[in-house]
Coordinates of C-alpha atoms in Angstrom, one line a residue:
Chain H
X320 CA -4.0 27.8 11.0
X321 CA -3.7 24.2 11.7
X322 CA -6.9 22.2 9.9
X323 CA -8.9 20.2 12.9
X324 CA -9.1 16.5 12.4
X325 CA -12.9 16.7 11.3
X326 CA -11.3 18.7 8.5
X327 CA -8.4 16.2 7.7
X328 CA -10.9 13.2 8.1
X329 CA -13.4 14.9 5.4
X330 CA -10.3 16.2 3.1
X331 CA -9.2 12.0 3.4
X332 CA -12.2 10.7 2.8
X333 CA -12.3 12.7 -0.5
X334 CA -8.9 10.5 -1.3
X335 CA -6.6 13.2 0.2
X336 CA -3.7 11.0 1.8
X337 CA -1.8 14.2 2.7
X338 CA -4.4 14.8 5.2
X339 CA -4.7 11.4 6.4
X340 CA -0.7 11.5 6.9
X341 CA -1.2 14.7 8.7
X342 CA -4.1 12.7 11.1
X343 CA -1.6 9.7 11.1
X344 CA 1.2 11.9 12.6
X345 CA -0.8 13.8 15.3
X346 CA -2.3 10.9 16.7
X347 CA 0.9 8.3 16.4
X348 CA 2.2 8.7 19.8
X349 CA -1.2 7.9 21.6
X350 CA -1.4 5.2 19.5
X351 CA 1.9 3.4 19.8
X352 CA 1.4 3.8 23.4
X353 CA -1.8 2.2 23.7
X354 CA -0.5 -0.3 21.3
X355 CA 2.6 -0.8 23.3
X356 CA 0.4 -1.4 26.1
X357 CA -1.3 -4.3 24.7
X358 CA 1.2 -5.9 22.3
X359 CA 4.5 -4.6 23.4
X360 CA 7.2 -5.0 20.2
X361 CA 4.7 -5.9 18.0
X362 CA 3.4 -2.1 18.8
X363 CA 4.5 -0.6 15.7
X364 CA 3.9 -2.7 13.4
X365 CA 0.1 -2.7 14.7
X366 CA -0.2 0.5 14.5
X367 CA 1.0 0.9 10.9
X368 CA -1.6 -1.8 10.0
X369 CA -4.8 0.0 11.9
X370 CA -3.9 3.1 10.0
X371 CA -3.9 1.9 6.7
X372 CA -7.6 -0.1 8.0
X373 CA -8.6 3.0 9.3
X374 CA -7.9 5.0 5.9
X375 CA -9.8 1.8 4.0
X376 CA -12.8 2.4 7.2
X377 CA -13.0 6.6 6.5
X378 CA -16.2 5.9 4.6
X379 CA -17.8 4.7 8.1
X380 CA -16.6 7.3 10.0
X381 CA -19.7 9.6 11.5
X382 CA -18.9 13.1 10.5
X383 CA -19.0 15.0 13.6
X384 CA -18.0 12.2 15.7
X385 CA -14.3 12.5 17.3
X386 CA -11.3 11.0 15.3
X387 CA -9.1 9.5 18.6
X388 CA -11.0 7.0 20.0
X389 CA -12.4 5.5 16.8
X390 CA -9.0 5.8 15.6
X391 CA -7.8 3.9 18.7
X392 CA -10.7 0.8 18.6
X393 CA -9.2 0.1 15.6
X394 CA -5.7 0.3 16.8
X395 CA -6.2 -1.8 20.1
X396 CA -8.2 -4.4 17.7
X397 CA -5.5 -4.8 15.6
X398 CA -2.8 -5.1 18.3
X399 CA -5.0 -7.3 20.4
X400 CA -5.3 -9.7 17.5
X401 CA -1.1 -9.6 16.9
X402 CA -0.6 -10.6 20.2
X403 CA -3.6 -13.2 19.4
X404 CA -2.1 -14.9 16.6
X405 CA 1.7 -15.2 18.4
X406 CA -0.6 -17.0 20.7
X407 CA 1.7 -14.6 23.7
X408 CA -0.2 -15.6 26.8
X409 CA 2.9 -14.7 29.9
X410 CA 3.6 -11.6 30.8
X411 CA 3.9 -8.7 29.1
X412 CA 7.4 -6.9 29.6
X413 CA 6.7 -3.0 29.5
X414 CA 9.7 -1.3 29.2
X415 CA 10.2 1.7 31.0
X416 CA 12.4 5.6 30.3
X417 CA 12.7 7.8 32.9
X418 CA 11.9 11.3 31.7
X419 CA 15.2 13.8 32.2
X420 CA 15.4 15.4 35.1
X421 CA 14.5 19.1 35.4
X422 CA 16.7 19.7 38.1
X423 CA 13.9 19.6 40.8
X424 CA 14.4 16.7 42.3
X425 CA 17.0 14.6 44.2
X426 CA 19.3 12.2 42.9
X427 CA 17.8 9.7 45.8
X428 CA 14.3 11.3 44.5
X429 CA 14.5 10.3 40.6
X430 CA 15.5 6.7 41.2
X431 CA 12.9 6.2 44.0
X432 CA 10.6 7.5 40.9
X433 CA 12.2 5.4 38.6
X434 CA 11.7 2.0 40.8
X435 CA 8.1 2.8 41.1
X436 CA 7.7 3.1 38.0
X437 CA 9.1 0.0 36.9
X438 CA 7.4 -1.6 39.8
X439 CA 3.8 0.1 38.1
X440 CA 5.2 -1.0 34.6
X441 CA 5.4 -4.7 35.8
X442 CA 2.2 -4.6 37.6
X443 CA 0.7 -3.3 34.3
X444 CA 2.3 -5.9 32.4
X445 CA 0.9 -8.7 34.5
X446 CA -2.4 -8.3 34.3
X447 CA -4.8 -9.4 31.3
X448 CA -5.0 -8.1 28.0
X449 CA -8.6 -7.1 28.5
X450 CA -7.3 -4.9 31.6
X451 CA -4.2 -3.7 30.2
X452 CA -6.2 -2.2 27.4
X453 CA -8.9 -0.6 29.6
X454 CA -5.9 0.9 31.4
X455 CA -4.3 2.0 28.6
X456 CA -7.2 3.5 27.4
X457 CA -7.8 5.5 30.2
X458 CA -4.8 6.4 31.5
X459 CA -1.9 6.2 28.6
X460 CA -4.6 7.9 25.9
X461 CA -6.1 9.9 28.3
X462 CA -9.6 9.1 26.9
X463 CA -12.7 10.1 28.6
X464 CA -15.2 7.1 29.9
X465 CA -17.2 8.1 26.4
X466 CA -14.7 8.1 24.7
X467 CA -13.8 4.5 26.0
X468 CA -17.2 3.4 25.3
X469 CA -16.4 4.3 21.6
X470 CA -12.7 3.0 21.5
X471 CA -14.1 -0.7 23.0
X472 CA -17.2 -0.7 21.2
X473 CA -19.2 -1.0 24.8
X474 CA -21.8 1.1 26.6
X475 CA -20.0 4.0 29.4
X476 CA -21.8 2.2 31.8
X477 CA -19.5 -1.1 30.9
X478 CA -16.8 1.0 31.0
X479 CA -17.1 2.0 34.2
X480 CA -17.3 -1.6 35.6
X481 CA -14.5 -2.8 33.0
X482 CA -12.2 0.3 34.8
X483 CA -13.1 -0.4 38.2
X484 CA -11.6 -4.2 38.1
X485 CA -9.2 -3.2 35.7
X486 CA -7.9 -1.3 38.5
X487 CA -8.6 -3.6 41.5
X488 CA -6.7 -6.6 40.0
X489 CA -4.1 -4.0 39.2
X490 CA -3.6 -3.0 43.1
X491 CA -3.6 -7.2 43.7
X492 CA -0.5 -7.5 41.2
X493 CA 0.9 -4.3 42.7
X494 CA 0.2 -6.1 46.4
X495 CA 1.6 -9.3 45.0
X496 CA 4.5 -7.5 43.6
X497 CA 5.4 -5.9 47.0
X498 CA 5.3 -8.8 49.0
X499 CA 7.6 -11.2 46.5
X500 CA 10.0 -8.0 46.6
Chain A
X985 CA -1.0 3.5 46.6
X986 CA -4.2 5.6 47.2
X987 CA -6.6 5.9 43.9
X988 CA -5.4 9.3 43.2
X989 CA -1.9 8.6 43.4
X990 CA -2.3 5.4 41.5
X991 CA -4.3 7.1 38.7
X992 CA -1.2 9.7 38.8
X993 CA 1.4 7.5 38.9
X994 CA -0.3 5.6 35.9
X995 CA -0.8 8.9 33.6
X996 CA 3.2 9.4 34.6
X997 CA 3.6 5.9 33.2
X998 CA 2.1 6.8 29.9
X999 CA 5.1 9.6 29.1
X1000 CA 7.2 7.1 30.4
X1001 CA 6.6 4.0 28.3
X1002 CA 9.4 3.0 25.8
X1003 CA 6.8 2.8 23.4
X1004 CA 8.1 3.5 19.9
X1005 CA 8.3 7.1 18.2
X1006 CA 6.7 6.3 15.1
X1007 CA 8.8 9.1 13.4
X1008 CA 8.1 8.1 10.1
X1009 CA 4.8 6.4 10.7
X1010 CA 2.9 8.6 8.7
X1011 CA 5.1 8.2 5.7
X1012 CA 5.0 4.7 6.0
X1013 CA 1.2 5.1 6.2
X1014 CA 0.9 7.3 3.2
X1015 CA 3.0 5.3 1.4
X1016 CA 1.0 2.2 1.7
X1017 CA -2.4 3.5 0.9
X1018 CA -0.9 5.3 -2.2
X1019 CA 0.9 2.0 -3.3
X1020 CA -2.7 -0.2 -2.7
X1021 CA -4.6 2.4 -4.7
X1022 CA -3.0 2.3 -7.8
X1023 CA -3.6 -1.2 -8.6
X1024 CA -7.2 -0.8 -7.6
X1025 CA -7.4 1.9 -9.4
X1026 CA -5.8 -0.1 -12.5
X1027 CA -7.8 -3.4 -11.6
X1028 CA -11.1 -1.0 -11.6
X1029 CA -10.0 0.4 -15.3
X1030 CA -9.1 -3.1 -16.2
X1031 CA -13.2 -4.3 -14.9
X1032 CA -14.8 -1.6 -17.1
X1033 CA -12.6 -2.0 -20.0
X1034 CA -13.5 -5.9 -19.6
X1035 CA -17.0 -5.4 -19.5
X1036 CA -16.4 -2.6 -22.6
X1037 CA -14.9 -5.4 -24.5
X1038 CA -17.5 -7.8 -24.4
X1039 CA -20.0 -4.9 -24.7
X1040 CA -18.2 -4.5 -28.2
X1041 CA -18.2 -8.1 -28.8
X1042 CA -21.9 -8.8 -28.3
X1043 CA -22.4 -5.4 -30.6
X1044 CA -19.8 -6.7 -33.1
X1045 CA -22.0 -5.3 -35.7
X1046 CA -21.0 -1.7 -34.8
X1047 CA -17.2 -0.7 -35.7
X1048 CA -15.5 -0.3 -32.5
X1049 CA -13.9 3.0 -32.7
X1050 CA -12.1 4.9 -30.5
X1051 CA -12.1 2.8 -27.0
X1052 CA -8.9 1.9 -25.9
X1053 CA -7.0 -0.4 -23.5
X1054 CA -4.0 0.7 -21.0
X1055 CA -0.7 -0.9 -19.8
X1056 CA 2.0 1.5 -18.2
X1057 CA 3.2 3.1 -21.6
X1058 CA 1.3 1.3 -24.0
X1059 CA -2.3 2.1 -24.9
X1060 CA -4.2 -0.3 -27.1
X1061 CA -6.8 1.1 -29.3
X1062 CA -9.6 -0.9 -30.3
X1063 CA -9.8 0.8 -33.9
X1064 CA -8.1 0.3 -37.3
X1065 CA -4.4 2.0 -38.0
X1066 CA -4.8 5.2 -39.5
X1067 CA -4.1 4.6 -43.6
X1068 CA -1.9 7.6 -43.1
X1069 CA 0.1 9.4 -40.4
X1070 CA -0.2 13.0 -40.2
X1071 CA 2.5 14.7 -38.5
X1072 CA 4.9 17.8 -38.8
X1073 CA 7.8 15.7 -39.7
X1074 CA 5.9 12.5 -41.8
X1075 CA 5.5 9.1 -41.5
X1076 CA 8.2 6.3 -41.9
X1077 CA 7.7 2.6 -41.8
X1078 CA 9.6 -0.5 -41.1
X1079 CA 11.3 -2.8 -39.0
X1080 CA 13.6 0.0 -36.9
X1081 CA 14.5 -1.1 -33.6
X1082 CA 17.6 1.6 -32.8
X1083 CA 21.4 0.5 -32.7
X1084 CA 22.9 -3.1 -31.8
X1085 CA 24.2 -3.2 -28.1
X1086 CA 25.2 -5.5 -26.0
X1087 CA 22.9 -7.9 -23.4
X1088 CA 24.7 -5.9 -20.9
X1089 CA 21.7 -2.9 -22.2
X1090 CA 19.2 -5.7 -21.3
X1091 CA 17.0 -4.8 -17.8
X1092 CA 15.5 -8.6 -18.0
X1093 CA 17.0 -11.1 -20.3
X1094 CA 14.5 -14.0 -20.9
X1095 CA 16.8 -16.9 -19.8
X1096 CA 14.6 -19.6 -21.2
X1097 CA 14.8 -18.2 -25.2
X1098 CA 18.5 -18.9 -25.4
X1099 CA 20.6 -16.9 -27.1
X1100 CA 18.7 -13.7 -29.2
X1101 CA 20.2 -12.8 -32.9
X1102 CA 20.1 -9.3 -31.8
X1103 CA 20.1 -6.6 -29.6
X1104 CA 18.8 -3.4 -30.2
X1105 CA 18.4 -0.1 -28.3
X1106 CA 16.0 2.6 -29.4
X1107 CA 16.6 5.9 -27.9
X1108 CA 14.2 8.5 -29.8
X1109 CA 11.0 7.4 -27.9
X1110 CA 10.3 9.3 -24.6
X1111 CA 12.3 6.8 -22.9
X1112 CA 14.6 3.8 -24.5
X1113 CA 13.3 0.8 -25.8
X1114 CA 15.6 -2.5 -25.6
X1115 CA 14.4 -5.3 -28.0
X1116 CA 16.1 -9.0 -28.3
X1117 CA 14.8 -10.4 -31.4
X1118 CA 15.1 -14.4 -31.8
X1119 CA 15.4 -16.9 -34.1
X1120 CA 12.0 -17.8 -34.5
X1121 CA 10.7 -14.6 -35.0
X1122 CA 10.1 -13.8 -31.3
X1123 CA 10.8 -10.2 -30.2
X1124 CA 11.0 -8.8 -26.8
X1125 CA 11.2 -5.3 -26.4
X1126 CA 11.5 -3.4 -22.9
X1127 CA 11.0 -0.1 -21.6
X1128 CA 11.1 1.7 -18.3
X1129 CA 8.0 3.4 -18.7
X1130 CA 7.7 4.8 -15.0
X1131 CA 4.9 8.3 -15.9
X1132 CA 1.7 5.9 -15.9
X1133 CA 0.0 8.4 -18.6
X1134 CA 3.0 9.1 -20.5
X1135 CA 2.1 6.7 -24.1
X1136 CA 5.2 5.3 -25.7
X1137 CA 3.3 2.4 -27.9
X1138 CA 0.3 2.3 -29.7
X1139 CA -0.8 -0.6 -30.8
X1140 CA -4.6 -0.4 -33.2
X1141 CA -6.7 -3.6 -33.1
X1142 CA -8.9 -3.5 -35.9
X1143 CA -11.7 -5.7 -37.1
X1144 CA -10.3 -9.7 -36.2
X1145 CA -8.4 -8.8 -33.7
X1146 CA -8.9 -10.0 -30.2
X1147 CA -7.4 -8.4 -26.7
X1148 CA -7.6 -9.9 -23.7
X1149 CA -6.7 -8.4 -20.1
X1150 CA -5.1 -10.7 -18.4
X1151 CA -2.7 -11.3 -15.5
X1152 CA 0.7 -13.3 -15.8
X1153 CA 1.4 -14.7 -12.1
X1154 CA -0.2 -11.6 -10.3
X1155 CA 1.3 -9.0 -13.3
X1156 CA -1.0 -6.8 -15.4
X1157 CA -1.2 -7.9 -18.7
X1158 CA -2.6 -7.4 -22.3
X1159 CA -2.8 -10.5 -24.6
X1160 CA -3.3 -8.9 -28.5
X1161 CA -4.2 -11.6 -30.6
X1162 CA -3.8 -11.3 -34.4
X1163 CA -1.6 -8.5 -37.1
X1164 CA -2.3 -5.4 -35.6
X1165 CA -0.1 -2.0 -36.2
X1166 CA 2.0 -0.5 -34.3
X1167 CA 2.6 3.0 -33.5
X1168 CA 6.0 4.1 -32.0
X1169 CA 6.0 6.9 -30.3
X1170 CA 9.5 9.1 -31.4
X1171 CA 9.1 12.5 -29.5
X1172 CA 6.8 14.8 -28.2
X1173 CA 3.3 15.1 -29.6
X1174 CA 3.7 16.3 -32.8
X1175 CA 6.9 14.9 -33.9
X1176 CA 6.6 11.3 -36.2
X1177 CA 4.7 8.6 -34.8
X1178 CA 6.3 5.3 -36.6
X1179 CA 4.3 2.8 -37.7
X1180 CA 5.1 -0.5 -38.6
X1181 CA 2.7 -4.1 -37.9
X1182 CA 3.3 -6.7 -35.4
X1183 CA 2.2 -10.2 -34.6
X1184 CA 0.3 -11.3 -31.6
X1185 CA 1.7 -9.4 -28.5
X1186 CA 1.4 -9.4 -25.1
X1187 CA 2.2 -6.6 -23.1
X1188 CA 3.1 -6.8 -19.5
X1189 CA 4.6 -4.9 -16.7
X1190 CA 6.7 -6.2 -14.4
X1191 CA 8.1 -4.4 -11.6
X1192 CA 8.7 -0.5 -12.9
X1193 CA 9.4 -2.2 -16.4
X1194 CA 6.7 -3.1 -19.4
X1195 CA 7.3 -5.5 -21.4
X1196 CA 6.0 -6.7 -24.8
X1197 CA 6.3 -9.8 -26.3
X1198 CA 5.2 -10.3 -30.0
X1199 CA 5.6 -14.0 -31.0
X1200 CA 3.6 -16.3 -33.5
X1201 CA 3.4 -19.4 -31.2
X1202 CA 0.1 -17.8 -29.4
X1203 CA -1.0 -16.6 -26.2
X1204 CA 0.2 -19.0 -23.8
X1205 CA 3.9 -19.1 -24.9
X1206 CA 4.0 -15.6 -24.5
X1207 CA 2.6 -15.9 -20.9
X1208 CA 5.3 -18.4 -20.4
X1209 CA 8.3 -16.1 -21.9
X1210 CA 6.7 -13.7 -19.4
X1211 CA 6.6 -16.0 -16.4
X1212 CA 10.3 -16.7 -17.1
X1213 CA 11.1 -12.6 -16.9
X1214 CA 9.1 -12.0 -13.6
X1215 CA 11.3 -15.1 -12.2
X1216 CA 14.6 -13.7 -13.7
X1217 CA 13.4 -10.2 -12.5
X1218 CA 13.2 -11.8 -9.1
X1219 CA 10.2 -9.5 -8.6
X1220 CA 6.9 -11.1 -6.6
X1221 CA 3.4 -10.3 -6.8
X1222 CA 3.0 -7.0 -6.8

């Protein structure tokens, strides 16, 4: 039976670095997406830093207390601060694969799909850091509001407001988008 | 875009990212952490063995028996030699440093010694021993001693002599100061141990090698003939 991450985290806090690799792959993809997200090619190599901080950070981790999002404040800390440091202030270019199709939809269909979303992608890579993190949060991890509140260190009620203009200024750029088009 | 279909299109956007794959993340990860833990670890032996050896110092009225210091294949014992060697096969003394072979046998040659009178290669220890003895009495012997608990050297510090952990530009290191024997380790456990006495010696690893230097012109030429290896290794800090 596959071990649950509270049992990974307390089998890596003991010094077990099996386990922790086992935690490190089931959570990589969430993470390099956030991290793509918020510091594009730098993502990986962020990553790989906030895991080997997280493994150095076990001894603070609340027992109990879910793995993901404190696993991911770490992650969107560290790529936050890469993007920092290259001092990367324009745009951030989100690139974009179109999943295959399953034979459902049109030709005409998938690359109507495809335009939007690389219309969304660009819109997303517009905004602000602070925003495309919330965003990422939320919808690329797939965290609850709580969750959020965990992964950006804030209360849910800040999350809520952080979300909510997150997603206003993200309708603007999708606006914007539309009309330069 | 309406909310919901926004929020849709945006957790469609997620799979769709050409975010990386992190395939071999984990490894990486693993990899790290155990690489950054064993020189903790060995920085955390080094601290206590530090604090053991000025304990002993400021109790230099009690023999110091039995504690002992640890490079990668050498262990130093802070105790007199054994007056005799008790094994299955018996004891053997002297100067015995293997076969002459070329510098071609020679992981690290120290550039900045010149050119050594000799080359020798020992081959009954666990794993081989190169040594480049000089004209000055300067010998620098080499092993690959890559199992951390696996004890090719022992080297006894009696009474009057002095060791000192040190580090030689980010490198591990032991500084033995003053005559102190030698214990060669030939085979497994209870096959000879040779013994034979050295000079001042420091011991040093560098990369997946260790290295020991015995020379009489003290502790900071040896740090230097060490220096010179770590810059003709090419290796950095580790």
């Amino acid at each position: 039976m596959e071990s649950s991450d509270g049992e990974l985290v307390e089998r890596a806090q003991r010094g077990d670095v099996d386990a922790f690799e086992a935690l490190v792959d089931r959570h990589r993809r969430v993470a390099l997406r956030v991290a793509y997200a918020v510091a594009g090619d730098d993502a990986e190599d962020a990553v790989q830093d906030a895991f080997v901080k997280a493994y150095g950070a076990l001894g603070r981790f609340r027992a109990g207390s879910p793995f993901r999002p404190w696993m991911l404040r770490i992650v969107a800390n560290e790529a936050r601060n890469r993007r920092r440091s290259a001092n990367r202030r324009s745009t951030l270019a989100l690139r974009v694969v179109d999943p295959a199709t399953d034979g459902g939809a049109s030709p005409e269909d998938a690359a109507v799909a495809s335009e939007r979303r690389r219309a969304l992608a660009a819109a997303v890579g517009s905004l602000e850091d602070r925003d495309r993190e919330v965003i990422a949060l939320r919808w690329f991890a797939e965290l609850s509001e709580a969750e959020m509140a965990t992964a950006l260190g804030v209360r849910p009620g800040t999350v809520k407001s952080r979300l909510s203009r997150a997603m206003e200024r993200l309708r603007a750029a999708l606006a914007d988008n539309e009309v330069t088009a | 875009m309406t909310g919901l279909a926004l929020e849709d299109a945006l957790a469609d956007l997620g799979g769709a990212l050409d975010a990386p794959s992190g395939d071999a993340l984990a490894l990486r990860v693993g990899a790290r952490i155990r690489a950054a833990r064993a020189p903790r670890a060995r920085r955390r032996l080094l601290l206590v063995f530090a604090l053991l050896v000025v304990l002993l110092l400021a109790l230099s009225f009690v023999p110091a028996v039995g504690e002992w210091l640890g490079i990668r294949g050498v262990e130093v014992r802070q105790e007199p030699a054994p007056t005799t060697v008790t094994t299955d096969a018996g004891a053997s003394s002297g100067l015995d440093l293997g076969r002459p072979v070329g510098l071609d046998a020679v992981p690290i040659v120290p550039s900045a010694l010149g050119a050594p009178t000799g080359v020798w290669l020992d081959e009954r220890p666990p794993v081989p021993i190169v040594t480049l003895t000089y004209q000055d009495g300067t010998l620098v012997a080499e092993l690959r001693a890559v199992i951390a608990d696996d004890v090719v050297l022992r080297k006894f510090a009696g009474p009057g002599v002095r060791v000192e952990a040190l580090e030689v530009d980010g490198h591990r290191a032991l500084w033995v100061e003053g005559a102190h024997a030698v214990a060669v380790r030939t085979g497994d456990e209870n096959v000879v141990d040779e013994f034979r006495t050295s000079d001042s010696a420091l011991v040093v690893e560098i990369g997946d090698l260790t290295v020991r230097i015995e020379t009489r012109r003290g502790r900071d030429a040896a740090v230097a003939i060490a220096r010179n290896l770590v810059r003709s290794a090419g290796v950095g800090t580790p």
